[in-house]
CSV table of C-alpha atoms in Angstrom, one decimal:
chain,number,residue,atom,x,y,z
A,1,MET,CA,-37.9,-17.8,-61.5
A,2,ASP,CA,-37.9,-16.9,-57.8
A,3,ARG,CA,-38.9,-19.1,-54.9
A,4,HIS,CA,-42.5,-17.9,-55.0
A,5,GLU,CA,-43.0,-18.5,-58.7
A,6,ARG,CA,-41.8,-22.0,-58.1
A,7,SER,CA,-44.2,-22.5,-55.3
A,8,LEU,CA,-47.2,-20.9,-57.1
A,9,LYS,CA,-47.5,-23.1,-60.1
A,10,LEU,CA,-50.8,-22.9,-62.1
A,11,VAL,CA,-53.2,-25.3,-60.3
A,12,VAL,CA,-55.3,-26.2,-63.4
A,13,ASP,CA,-53.8,-28.8,-65.7
A,14,HIS,CA,-55.6,-28.4,-69.0
A,15,SER,CA,-53.8,-31.4,-70.4
A,16,SER,CA,-55.5,-33.7,-67.9
A,17,THR,CA,-59.0,-35.0,-68.1
A,18,GLU,CA,-59.4,-34.1,-64.5
A,19,ARG,CA,-58.6,-30.5,-64.0
A,20,ARG,CA,-57.1,-30.1,-60.6
A,21,VAL,CA,-58.1,-27.4,-58.3
A,22,CYS,CA,-56.2,-27.4,-55.0
A,23,GLY,CA,-54.7,-25.3,-52.3
A,24,LEU,CA,-55.7,-21.9,-51.1
A,25,TYR,CA,-58.6,-20.4,-52.9
A,26,LEU,CA,-59.3,-16.6,-52.3
A,27,ILE,CA,-62.6,-14.9,-52.9
A,28,THR,CA,-62.5,-11.2,-53.2
A,29,ASP,CA,-64.4,-8.7,-51.0
A,30,ASP,CA,-65.7,-5.2,-51.6
A,31,GLY,CA,-63.2,-3.5,-49.3
A,32,ASP,CA,-60.7,-0.7,-50.0
A,33,ARG,CA,-57.2,-1.4,-51.4
A,34,LEU,CA,-58.4,-4.7,-52.9
A,35,LEU,CA,-55.6,-4.9,-55.4
A,36,GLU,CA,-52.9,-4.3,-52.8
A,37,ARG,CA,-54.4,-6.9,-50.4
A,38,VAL,CA,-54.8,-9.5,-53.2
A,39,ARG,CA,-51.2,-8.9,-54.3
A,40,GLU,CA,-50.0,-9.6,-50.7
A,41,ALA,CA,-52.2,-12.7,-50.4
A,42,LEU,CA,-50.8,-14.0,-53.7
A,43,SER,CA,-47.3,-13.5,-52.4
A,44,GLY,CA,-48.2,-15.7,-49.4
A,45,GLY,CA,-49.3,-18.6,-51.6
A,46,VAL,CA,-52.9,-18.2,-52.8
A,47,LYS,CA,-53.3,-20.4,-55.9
A,48,ILE,CA,-56.8,-19.4,-57.1
A,49,VAL,CA,-58.5,-16.0,-57.0
A,50,GLN,CA,-62.3,-15.7,-57.5
A,51,TYR,CA,-63.4,-12.2,-58.4
A,52,ARG,CA,-66.7,-11.6,-56.8
A,53,ASP,CA,-68.3,-8.1,-57.3
A,54,LYS,CA,-71.9,-7.2,-56.5
A,55,ILE,CA,-71.6,-3.4,-56.3
A,56,ARG,CA,-69.7,-2.1,-59.4
A,57,ASP,CA,-71.2,-1.5,-62.8
A,58,TYR,CA,-70.0,-3.7,-65.7
A,59,SER,CA,-67.4,-1.4,-67.1
A,60,ASP,CA,-65.8,-0.9,-63.7
A,61,ARG,CA,-65.8,-4.7,-63.2
A,62,VAL,CA,-64.0,-5.1,-66.5
A,63,ALA,CA,-61.3,-2.6,-65.4
A,64,LEU,CA,-60.8,-4.1,-61.9
A,65,GLY,CA,-61.0,-7.6,-63.2
A,66,SER,CA,-58.3,-7.0,-65.8
A,67,GLU,CA,-55.9,-5.8,-63.0
A,68,LEU,CA,-56.8,-8.8,-60.8
A,69,LYS,CA,-56.1,-11.1,-63.8
A,70,TRP,CA,-52.8,-9.5,-64.4
A,71,LEU,CA,-51.8,-10.0,-60.7
A,72,CYS,CA,-52.8,-13.7,-61.0
A,73,ARG,CA,-50.6,-14.1,-64.0
A,74,GLN,CA,-47.6,-12.6,-62.2
A,75,TYR,CA,-47.9,-15.2,-59.5
A,76,GLY,CA,-49.0,-18.1,-61.7
A,77,ALA,CA,-52.4,-18.3,-60.0
A,78,THR,CA,-55.7,-19.2,-61.5
A,79,PHE,CA,-58.3,-16.4,-62.1
A,80,ILE,CA,-62.0,-17.2,-61.8
A,81,VAL,CA,-64.9,-14.9,-62.3
A,82,ASN,CA,-68.0,-15.2,-60.0
A,83,ASP,CA,-71.4,-15.9,-61.6
A,84,HIS,CA,-70.9,-13.8,-64.8
A,85,VAL,CA,-70.0,-15.9,-67.9
A,86,GLN,CA,-69.9,-13.0,-70.3
A,87,LEU,CA,-67.5,-11.1,-67.9
A,88,ALA,CA,-65.3,-14.2,-67.7
A,89,LEU,CA,-65.1,-14.3,-71.6
A,90,GLU,CA,-64.3,-10.6,-71.9
A,91,LEU,CA,-61.6,-10.8,-69.2
A,92,ASP,CA,-60.2,-14.1,-70.8
A,93,ALA,CA,-60.4,-15.6,-67.3
A,94,ASP,CA,-59.5,-19.2,-66.5
A,95,GLY,CA,-63.1,-19.9,-65.7
A,96,VAL,CA,-66.3,-19.1,-63.9
A,97,HIS,CA,-67.9,-20.0,-60.6
A,98,LEU,CA,-71.7,-20.4,-60.5
A,99,GLY,CA,-74.1,-20.3,-57.6
A,100,GLN,CA,-77.1,-22.6,-57.5
A,101,ASP,CA,-79.3,-19.8,-58.7
A,102,ASP,CA,-76.8,-17.9,-60.8
A,103,GLY,CA,-76.4,-19.9,-64.0
A,104,ASP,CA,-76.4,-23.3,-65.6
A,105,ALA,CA,-73.2,-25.3,-65.9
A,106,VAL,CA,-74.2,-26.9,-69.2
A,107,ALA,CA,-75.0,-23.5,-70.8
A,108,ALA,CA,-71.8,-22.1,-69.4
A,109,ARG,CA,-69.8,-24.9,-70.9
A,110,ARG,CA,-71.3,-24.1,-74.4
A,111,MET,CA,-70.2,-20.5,-74.0
A,112,LEU,CA,-66.8,-21.1,-72.5
A,113,GLY,CA,-65.7,-24.2,-74.3
A,114,ASP,CA,-63.6,-27.1,-72.9
A,115,LYS,CA,-60.5,-25.1,-72.0
A,116,ARG,CA,-62.0,-23.1,-69.2
A,117,ILE,CA,-62.9,-24.2,-65.7
A,118,ILE,CA,-66.5,-24.3,-64.3
A,119,GLY,CA,-67.2,-24.4,-60.6
A,120,VAL,CA,-70.6,-24.7,-59.0
A,121,SER,CA,-71.6,-23.9,-55.4
A,122,THR,CA,-73.3,-26.8,-53.6
A,123,HIS,CA,-74.6,-27.4,-50.1
A,124,ASN,CA,-75.0,-31.2,-50.0
A,125,LEU,CA,-74.2,-34.5,-51.8
A,126,GLU,CA,-77.2,-34.3,-54.1
A,127,GLU,CA,-76.3,-30.9,-55.4
A,128,ALA,CA,-72.6,-31.9,-55.8
A,129,LEU,CA,-73.5,-35.0,-57.8
A,130,ALA,CA,-75.8,-33.0,-60.0
A,131,ALA,CA,-73.0,-30.4,-60.6
A,132,GLN,CA,-70.6,-33.2,-61.6
A,133,GLU,CA,-73.2,-34.7,-63.9
A,134,ALA,CA,-73.7,-31.3,-65.6
A,135,GLY,CA,-70.0,-31.1,-66.4
A,136,ALA,CA,-68.6,-28.9,-63.5
A,137,ASP,CA,-64.8,-29.1,-63.0
A,138,TYR,CA,-65.1,-28.7,-59.3
A,139,VAL,CA,-67.7,-28.0,-56.6
A,140,GLY,CA,-67.7,-25.4,-53.9
A,141,LEU,CA,-69.2,-27.0,-50.7
A,142,GLY,CA,-70.5,-25.1,-47.7
A,143,ALA,CA,-71.0,-23.3,-45.5
A,144,ILE,CA,-68.7,-25.5,-43.5
A,145,PHE,CA,-68.7,-23.3,-40.4
A,146,PRO,CA,-70.6,-20.2,-39.4
A,147,THR,CA,-69.6,-17.2,-41.5
A,148,GLY,CA,-70.1,-13.5,-41.4
A,149,SER,CA,-70.0,-13.0,-45.2
A,150,LYS,CA,-73.5,-14.2,-45.8
A,151,ASP,CA,-76.5,-15.6,-43.9
A,152,VAL,CA,-76.7,-19.4,-44.2
A,153,PRO,CA,-79.6,-21.6,-42.9
A,154,ARG,CA,-77.2,-24.2,-41.5
A,155,THR,CA,-73.6,-25.3,-41.7
A,156,VAL,CA,-72.5,-28.7,-43.0
A,157,GLY,CA,-69.2,-29.3,-41.1
A,158,PRO,CA,-66.1,-31.2,-42.2
A,159,GLN,CA,-68.1,-34.5,-42.1
A,160,MET,CA,-70.0,-33.4,-45.2
A,161,VAL,CA,-66.7,-32.7,-47.0
A,162,ALA,CA,-65.7,-36.3,-46.3
A,163,GLN,CA,-69.1,-37.6,-47.5
A,164,VAL,CA,-69.1,-35.6,-50.7
A,165,LYS,CA,-65.4,-36.3,-51.4
A,166,ALA,CA,-66.0,-40.0,-51.2
A,167,GLN,CA,-68.6,-39.9,-53.9
A,168,LEU,CA,-67.2,-37.3,-56.4
A,169,ARG,CA,-64.6,-37.7,-59.1
A,170,ILE,CA,-63.9,-33.9,-59.3
A,171,PRO,CA,-62.2,-31.6,-56.7
A,172,VAL,CA,-64.1,-30.3,-53.7
A,173,VAL,CA,-63.5,-26.7,-52.5
A,174,ALA,CA,-64.7,-26.2,-48.9
A,175,ILE,CA,-66.0,-22.7,-48.1
A,176,GLY,CA,-67.6,-20.9,-45.2
A,177,GLY,CA,-66.1,-19.7,-42.0
A,178,ILE,CA,-62.7,-21.3,-42.7
A,179,CYS,CA,-59.6,-19.9,-40.9
A,180,ARG,CA,-56.2,-21.0,-39.8
A,181,ASP,CA,-57.3,-22.8,-36.7
A,182,ASN,CA,-60.2,-24.9,-38.3
A,183,ALA,CA,-58.9,-25.5,-41.8
A,184,GLY,CA,-56.9,-28.5,-40.8
A,185,ALA,CA,-60.0,-30.5,-40.0
A,186,VAL,CA,-61.4,-29.6,-43.4
A,187,ILE,CA,-58.2,-30.7,-45.2
A,188,ASP,CA,-58.2,-33.9,-43.2
A,189,ALA,CA,-61.7,-34.6,-44.3
A,190,GLY,CA,-60.5,-34.5,-47.9
A,191,ALA,CA,-61.0,-31.0,-49.2
A,192,ASP,CA,-58.8,-30.3,-52.3
A,193,ALA,CA,-58.9,-26.6,-51.6
A,194,VAL,CA,-60.2,-24.2,-48.9
A,195,ALA,CA,-61.9,-20.9,-49.9
A,196,VAL,CA,-61.5,-17.9,-47.7
A,197,ILE,CA,-62.3,-14.3,-47.7
A,198,SER,CA,-62.0,-12.4,-44.4
A,199,ALA,CA,-59.4,-14.8,-42.9
A,200,ILE,CA,-57.0,-13.4,-45.4
A,201,LEU,CA,-58.3,-10.1,-46.8
A,202,GLY,CA,-59.4,-9.0,-43.4
A,203,ALA,CA,-56.0,-9.8,-41.8
A,204,ARG,CA,-53.5,-7.2,-40.8
A,205,GLU,CA,-50.9,-9.0,-43.0
A,206,PRO,CA,-52.7,-10.9,-45.8
A,207,ALA,CA,-49.4,-12.5,-47.0
A,208,LEU,CA,-48.7,-14.0,-43.6
A,209,ALA,CA,-52.3,-15.1,-43.1
A,210,ALA,CA,-52.1,-16.8,-46.5
A,211,THR,CA,-48.8,-18.5,-45.7
A,212,GLU,CA,-50.2,-19.8,-42.4
A,213,ILE,CA,-53.2,-21.5,-44.2
A,214,CYS,CA,-51.0,-22.7,-47.1
A,215,LEU,CA,-48.8,-24.6,-44.7
A,216,LEU,CA,-51.8,-26.5,-43.4
A,217,PHE,CA,-51.8,-28.5,-46.7
A,218,ASN,CA,-48.5,-30.1,-45.7
A,219,ARG,CA,-50.5,-32.3,-43.3
A,220,THR,CA,-51.4,-34.6,-46.2
A,221,ALA,CA,-47.9,-34.7,-47.6
A,222,PRO,CA,-45.7,-37.9,-47.3
A,223,PHE,CA,-43.0,-38.0,-44.7
A,224,PRO,CA,-40.6,-36.3,-44.2
A,225,ARG,CA,-43.4,-33.7,-44.0
A,226,GLY,CA,-42.3,-30.1,-44.4
A,227,LYS,CA,-38.9,-28.6,-44.6
A,228,VAL,CA,-37.3,-26.7,-41.7
A,229,LEU,CA,-34.1,-24.7,-41.9
A,230,THR,CA,-32.2,-24.3,-38.6
A,231,VAL,CA,-29.8,-21.4,-38.4
A,232,ALA,CA,-27.8,-21.9,-35.2
A,233,GLY,CA,-24.5,-22.8,-33.6
A,234,SER,CA,-22.9,-26.2,-33.5
A,235,ASP,CA,-22.7,-28.0,-30.1
A,236,SER,CA,-19.8,-30.4,-30.1
A,237,CYS,CA,-21.5,-32.3,-27.2
A,238,GLY,CA,-24.6,-32.9,-29.3
A,239,GLY,CA,-27.2,-31.8,-26.8
A,240,ALA,CA,-28.1,-28.3,-28.1
A,241,GLY,CA,-27.7,-26.1,-31.1
A,242,ILE,CA,-27.7,-27.5,-34.6
A,243,GLN,CA,-27.4,-31.1,-33.4
A,244,ALA,CA,-30.5,-30.9,-31.1
A,245,ASP,CA,-32.4,-29.1,-33.8
A,246,LEU,CA,-31.8,-31.7,-36.5
A,247,LYS,CA,-32.5,-34.6,-34.1
A,248,THR,CA,-35.8,-33.0,-33.1
A,249,ILE,CA,-36.8,-32.1,-36.7
A,250,THR,CA,-36.0,-35.5,-38.0
A,251,LEU,CA,-37.4,-37.6,-35.2
A,252,LEU,CA,-40.7,-35.7,-35.4
A,253,GLY,CA,-41.0,-36.4,-39.1
A,254,SER,CA,-39.8,-33.3,-41.0
A,255,TYR,CA,-36.8,-32.6,-43.2
A,256,GLY,CA,-34.1,-30.5,-41.6
A,257,ALA,CA,-31.5,-28.3,-43.3
A,258,SER,CA,-28.9,-26.3,-41.5
A,259,VAL,CA,-26.8,-23.1,-41.6
A,260,ILE,CA,-24.1,-23.0,-39.0
A,261,THR,CA,-23.4,-19.6,-37.4
A,262,ALA,CA,-20.7,-20.7,-34.9
A,263,LEU,CA,-18.6,-23.7,-33.8
A,264,THR,CA,-18.4,-24.3,-30.1
A,265,ALA,CA,-16.1,-26.4,-28.1
A,266,GLN,CA,-18.4,-27.5,-25.3
A,267,ASN,CA,-19.5,-30.5,-23.2
A,268,THR,CA,-22.1,-31.0,-20.5
A,269,LYS,CA,-20.0,-28.8,-18.2
A,270,GLY,CA,-19.9,-25.7,-20.4
A,271,VAL,CA,-18.4,-23.9,-23.4
A,272,SER,CA,-14.6,-23.6,-23.6
A,273,ALA,CA,-14.2,-21.9,-26.9
A,274,ILE,CA,-16.3,-20.3,-29.8
A,275,HIS,CA,-15.2,-19.9,-33.4
A,276,ALA,CA,-17.6,-18.0,-35.6
A,277,PRO,CA,-17.3,-18.0,-39.4
A,278,PRO,CA,-17.4,-14.7,-41.4
A,279,ALA,CA,-20.9,-13.4,-41.9
A,280,SER,CA,-20.2,-13.7,-45.7
A,281,PHE,CA,-19.9,-17.4,-45.3
A,282,VAL,CA,-23.1,-17.6,-43.3
A,283,ALA,CA,-24.8,-15.7,-46.2
A,284,GLN,CA,-23.3,-18.2,-48.6
A,285,GLN,CA,-24.8,-21.1,-46.6
A,286,LEU,CA,-28.2,-19.3,-46.6
A,287,GLU,CA,-28.1,-18.7,-50.3
A,288,ALA,CA,-27.1,-22.3,-51.1
A,289,VAL,CA,-30.0,-23.7,-49.1
A,290,LEU,CA,-32.7,-21.1,-50.1
A,291,THR,CA,-32.0,-21.2,-53.8
A,292,ASP,CA,-32.5,-24.9,-53.9
A,293,LEU,CA,-35.0,-26.0,-51.2
A,294,GLN,CA,-38.4,-24.6,-50.7
A,295,ILE,CA,-38.2,-24.0,-46.9
A,296,ASP,CA,-41.4,-23.9,-45.0
A,297,VAL,CA,-40.1,-22.7,-41.6
A,298,VAL,CA,-36.9,-21.1,-40.5
A,299,LYS,CA,-35.8,-21.8,-36.9
A,300,VAL,CA,-33.1,-19.5,-35.5
A,301,GLY,CA,-30.9,-20.1,-32.5
A,302,MET,CA,-27.4,-18.8,-31.7
A,303,LEU,CA,-26.4,-15.9,-33.9
A,304,PHE,CA,-23.3,-14.7,-32.0
A,305,SER,CA,-22.5,-11.5,-33.9
A,306,ALA,CA,-24.3,-8.5,-35.3
A,307,ASP,CA,-23.0,-9.2,-38.8
A,308,ILE,CA,-24.4,-12.7,-38.8
A,309,ALA,CA,-27.8,-11.4,-37.5
A,310,LEU,CA,-27.7,-8.8,-40.4
A,311,ALA,CA,-26.9,-11.5,-43.0
A,312,LEU,CA,-29.9,-13.5,-41.8
A,313,ALA,CA,-32.2,-10.5,-41.8
A,314,GLN,CA,-31.2,-9.7,-45.4
A,315,ALA,CA,-31.8,-13.3,-46.5
A,316,LEU,CA,-35.3,-13.4,-44.8
A,317,GLN,CA,-36.2,-10.2,-46.7
A,318,SER,CA,-34.8,-11.3,-50.0
A,319,TYR,CA,-36.5,-14.7,-50.0
A,320,GLN,CA,-39.7,-13.4,-48.3
A,321,LEU,CA,-39.5,-16.0,-45.6
A,322,ARG,CA,-42.3,-15.3,-43.2
A,323,MET,CA,-42.4,-18.4,-40.9
A,324,LEU,CA,-39.5,-17.5,-38.7
A,325,VAL,CA,-39.3,-19.1,-35.2
A,326,LEU,CA,-36.7,-17.1,-33.3
A,327,ASP,CA,-35.2,-18.6,-30.1
A,328,PRO,CA,-32.9,-15.9,-28.6
A,329,VAL,CA,-30.0,-18.0,-27.5
A,330,MET,CA,-27.9,-15.6,-25.3
A,331,THR,CA,-26.2,-17.6,-22.6
A,332,ALA,CA,-25.0,-21.2,-22.3
A,333,LYS,CA,-26.0,-23.4,-19.3
A,334,GLY,CA,-22.6,-22.7,-17.8
A,335,GLY,CA,-23.0,-18.9,-18.2
A,336,THR,CA,-20.9,-18.3,-21.4
A,337,GLU,CA,-22.2,-15.4,-23.4
A,338,LEU,CA,-23.4,-16.6,-26.8
A,339,LEU,CA,-24.7,-13.3,-28.2
A,340,ALA,CA,-22.7,-10.2,-28.3
A,341,LYS,CA,-24.3,-7.0,-26.9
A,342,VAL,CA,-24.2,-5.3,-30.3
A,343,ALA,CA,-25.9,-8.4,-31.8
A,344,LEU,CA,-28.7,-8.0,-29.3
A,345,ASN,CA,-29.5,-4.6,-30.8
A,346,SER,CA,-29.5,-6.1,-34.3
A,347,MET,CA,-31.9,-8.8,-33.1
A,348,LYS,CA,-34.2,-6.2,-31.7
A,349,GLN,CA,-34.2,-4.0,-34.7
A,350,ARG,CA,-34.1,-6.5,-37.6
A,351,LEU,CA,-35.1,-10.0,-36.4
A,352,ILE,CA,-37.8,-9.6,-33.8
A,353,PRO,CA,-39.9,-7.5,-36.2
A,354,ALA,CA,-39.5,-10.2,-38.8
A,355,CYS,CA,-40.4,-13.2,-36.7
A,356,TYR,CA,-43.5,-15.2,-36.7
A,357,LEU,CA,-42.9,-16.7,-33.3
A,358,PHE,CA,-40.5,-15.4,-30.6
A,359,THR,CA,-39.6,-17.9,-27.9
A,360,PRO,CA,-37.6,-16.3,-25.0
A,361,ASN,CA,-37.3,-17.7,-21.5
A,362,VAL,CA,-37.7,-15.5,-18.5
A,363,PRO,CA,-34.1,-14.3,-18.2
A,364,GLU,CA,-33.9,-13.6,-21.9
A,365,ALA,CA,-37.2,-11.7,-21.9
A,366,GLU,CA,-36.0,-9.6,-18.9
A,367,ARG,CA,-32.8,-8.7,-20.7
A,368,ILE,CA,-34.6,-7.8,-23.9
A,369,THR,CA,-37.4,-5.8,-22.3
A,370,GLY,CA,-35.6,-4.4,-19.3
A,371,MET,CA,-38.4,-5.7,-17.1
A,372,GLU,CA,-38.3,-7.9,-14.0
A,373,ILE,CA,-40.5,-11.0,-14.2
A,374,TYR,CA,-41.6,-12.8,-11.0
A,375,ASP,CA,-44.9,-14.5,-11.9
A,376,GLU,CA,-47.4,-15.2,-14.7
A,377,GLU,CA,-48.8,-11.6,-14.5
A,378,GLY,CA,-45.3,-10.3,-15.2
A,379,MET,CA,-44.9,-12.8,-18.0
A,380,GLU,CA,-48.1,-11.4,-19.6
A,381,ARG,CA,-46.8,-7.9,-19.4
A,382,ALA,CA,-43.5,-9.0,-21.0
A,383,THR,CA,-45.3,-10.7,-23.9
A,384,ARG,CA,-47.2,-7.6,-24.6
A,385,LYS,CA,-44.0,-5.5,-24.7
A,386,LEU,CA,-42.3,-8.1,-26.9
A,387,HIS,CA,-45.3,-8.1,-29.2
A,388,LEU,CA,-45.1,-4.3,-29.5
A,389,MET,CA,-41.5,-4.8,-30.6
A,390,GLY,CA,-42.8,-6.5,-33.7
A,391,ALA,CA,-43.0,-10.2,-32.9
A,392,ARG,CA,-46.3,-11.5,-34.4
A,393,ASN,CA,-46.6,-14.2,-31.7
A,394,VAL,CA,-44.6,-14.5,-28.4
A,395,LEU,CA,-44.2,-17.7,-26.5
A,396,LEU,CA,-42.6,-16.8,-23.1
A,397,LYS,CA,-41.3,-19.9,-21.3
A,398,GLY,CA,-41.8,-20.0,-17.6
A,399,GLY,CA,-39.3,-22.7,-16.6
A,400,HIS,CA,-37.1,-20.3,-14.7
A,401,LEU,CA,-39.9,-19.3,-12.3
A,402,THR,CA,-40.5,-21.4,-9.2
A,403,GLY,CA,-43.3,-23.8,-8.5
A,404,GLY,CA,-44.3,-27.3,-9.2
A,405,THR,CA,-45.9,-26.4,-12.6
A,406,VAL,CA,-44.1,-24.9,-15.6
A,407,THR,CA,-46.4,-22.6,-17.6
A,408,ASP,CA,-45.5,-21.1,-20.9
A,409,ILE,CA,-47.6,-18.2,-22.3
A,410,LEU,CA,-48.4,-17.7,-25.9
A,411,PHE,CA,-49.6,-14.2,-26.9
A,412,ASP,CA,-50.8,-13.3,-30.4
A,413,GLY,CA,-51.6,-9.7,-29.8
A,414,THR,CA,-55.1,-10.4,-28.7
A,415,THR,CA,-55.4,-13.7,-26.9
A,416,TYR,CA,-53.3,-15.5,-24.3
A,417,HIS,CA,-52.9,-19.3,-24.4
A,418,ARG,CA,-51.4,-21.2,-21.5
A,419,PHE,CA,-49.5,-24.4,-21.8
A,420,SER,CA,-48.7,-26.1,-18.4
A,421,ALA,CA,-46.8,-29.2,-17.4
A,422,PRO,CA,-45.5,-30.7,-14.1
A,423,ARG,CA,-41.9,-29.5,-13.4
A,424,THR,CA,-39.3,-32.2,-13.9
A,425,LEU,CA,-36.5,-32.0,-11.3
A,426,THR,CA,-33.4,-33.0,-13.3
A,427,ARG,CA,-29.9,-31.8,-14.1
A,428,ASN,CA,-30.3,-33.1,-17.6
A,429,SER,CA,-31.9,-30.1,-19.2
A,430,HIS,CA,-29.3,-29.1,-21.8
A,431,GLY,CA,-30.9,-28.1,-25.1
A,432,THR,CA,-34.5,-27.6,-23.9
A,433,GLY,CA,-34.9,-24.2,-25.6
A,434,CYS,CA,-33.5,-25.4,-28.9
A,435,THR,CA,-35.5,-28.6,-28.7
A,436,LEU,CA,-38.8,-26.8,-28.0
A,437,ALA,CA,-38.3,-24.2,-30.8
A,438,SER,CA,-37.4,-26.9,-33.3
A,439,ALA,CA,-40.3,-29.1,-32.3
A,440,ILE,CA,-42.7,-26.2,-32.8
A,441,SER,CA,-41.1,-25.4,-36.2
A,442,ALA,CA,-41.4,-29.0,-37.3
A,443,TYR,CA,-45.1,-29.1,-36.3
A,444,LEU,CA,-45.7,-25.9,-38.1
A,445,ALA,CA,-44.0,-27.2,-41.2
A,446,GLN,CA,-46.2,-30.4,-41.0
A,447,GLY,CA,-49.4,-28.3,-41.2
A,448,GLU,CA,-50.4,-27.7,-37.6
A,449,PRO,CA,-51.8,-24.3,-36.7
A,450,LEU,CA,-49.7,-22.3,-34.2
A,451,PRO,CA,-51.5,-23.2,-30.9
A,452,VAL,CA,-51.5,-26.9,-31.8
A,453,ALA,CA,-47.8,-26.8,-32.8
A,454,VAL,CA,-46.9,-25.1,-29.4
A,455,GLN,CA,-49.0,-27.6,-27.5
A,456,LYS,CA,-47.4,-30.6,-29.3
A,457,GLY,CA,-43.9,-29.0,-28.9
A,458,LYS,CA,-44.5,-28.5,-25.2
A,459,LYS,CA,-45.6,-32.1,-24.8
A,460,PHE,CA,-42.5,-33.3,-26.6
A,461,VAL,CA,-39.9,-31.3,-24.6
A,462,THR,CA,-41.7,-32.2,-21.3
A,463,ALA,CA,-41.3,-35.9,-22.2
A,464,ALA,CA,-37.7,-35.3,-23.3
A,465,LEU,CA,-36.9,-33.9,-19.9
A,466,ARG,CA,-38.7,-36.6,-18.0
A,467,LEU,CA,-37.0,-39.4,-20.0
A,468,ALA,CA,-33.5,-37.8,-19.9
A,469,GLN,CA,-30.7,-40.1,-18.8
A,470,PRO,CA,-27.4,-39.0,-17.2
A,471,LEU,CA,-24.6,-38.3,-19.8
A,472,GLY,CA,-21.4,-36.5,-18.9
A,473,LYS,CA,-20.4,-34.8,-15.7
A,474,GLY,CA,-22.6,-31.6,-15.9
A,475,HIS,CA,-25.9,-30.8,-17.4
A,476,GLY,CA,-26.8,-33.7,-19.6
A,477,PRO,CA,-29.0,-33.5,-22.7
A,478,VAL,CA,-32.7,-34.2,-22.9
A,479,ASN,CA,-33.8,-37.5,-24.5
A,480,HIS,CA,-35.0,-36.7,-28.0
A,481,PHE,CA,-35.3,-40.4,-29.1
A,482,LEU,CA,-37.5,-41.7,-26.3
A,483,ALA,CA,-39.6,-38.5,-26.4
A,484,ALA,CA,-40.3,-38.9,-30.1
A,485,ARG,CA,-41.3,-42.6,-29.5
A,486,GLU,CA,-43.7,-41.5,-26.8
A,487,GLN,CA,-45.1,-38.8,-28.9
A,488,ALA,CA,-45.7,-41.3,-31.7
A,489,GLY,CA,-47.5,-43.6,-29.2
A,490,GLN,CA,-44.8,-46.3,-29.3
A,491,SER,CA,-44.0,-48.4,-26.3
A,492,ILE,CA,-40.8,-47.4,-24.4
A,493,GLU,CA,-41.0,-50.0,-21.7
A,494,ASN,CA,-37.8,-51.7,-22.7
A,495,GLN,CA,-36.0,-48.5,-23.6
A,496,GLU,CA,-35.7,-46.8,-20.3
């Protein structure tokens, strides 16, 4: 059983009196390449597929429905038929979903028996309670937000989810206009599942879009919340690399695992020696972690050699790890090269196209793109070029530019987001890049959408710089501990 089969367990427990429906619920559309897109979405974590078809004749629905059911079986997902009880029986589906005007739950139960699931669309508490009384196993509630899939007289918002969830004994599936950036509020309100159509099936990469939304469900998990794997070098001084990553991940509330790509002899004054293990040993570390832990986000720092970069790229492909935060560590604070020139080519060819978020600073972006960057306009141009190199999202950090404000720019291929903070004048800035990338990774693993994860990560590293205390004789480290306390809203009056 591979990683995805372990993570895509059947969401309906027929041995329980309360059949559980939870996670990411996909409703099909009428577009081309449906089977291919659904397969991709399933690989990204979809747990329930509802086959909705208003255009095909019955025989074609049976044929397409059979293939969709087969796909669901391959990924351990639940297969639901929309509105048509007879079709659900013929396809031996796991259940049927009924609209308010498309069937009766009591009659459907008589036809389907006790072993299949019945869901009912509702728009308010009264309809939801009636559906529960009629024997529904779950209710679909919406439209939560405005949606382009159908005309709705009004939306009910997350507040209706909370109201209905408080009164029902059965699961609530929220539907209508839900996407990565607003689903968190719906999950916080108590939704057991979120139903989507275009946010996944209309995405350029349905698997990645599904993974993004699936991660949002971690926001309700107990702490440590989410698992982050850091692949980076070891800093014997403790301010950067694996040490900074694990401090950040742990202090912010996630679980951190590690793969060490290099050992460095360094202190606050610089790096005096580097010892890199064979790439085969890095591959063994990756295999040991990834065959045991279900990693949510991979954060990558120092890679050192092309062979190590290749070993990582192969592992990412083998385990279908999509949430990769790539921080291109190239040079230490003292100027020591931490990435061989040939390894840079491997990064460009294999890792940048595989990453979810790429987080270079200005000198690193200049080296990778061949551009010169003097201002925010130049940063924008560089993010576009890096996006064209394959990075899904680019966060270009502006700390190396001049001015009293430090602005980082996030580009997703369409929209620019700016994150600004006052510049902190300090020598104690060792590990800022590692810390920011790790903080973003932790927040992603905890169920924050990307713009929120970046915003929180930026706030954390800004505080870590401001609260940094002198350590050593060179560039001291940032203050992870006090920054985490401040982030959590705890008093630090007696700690400074």
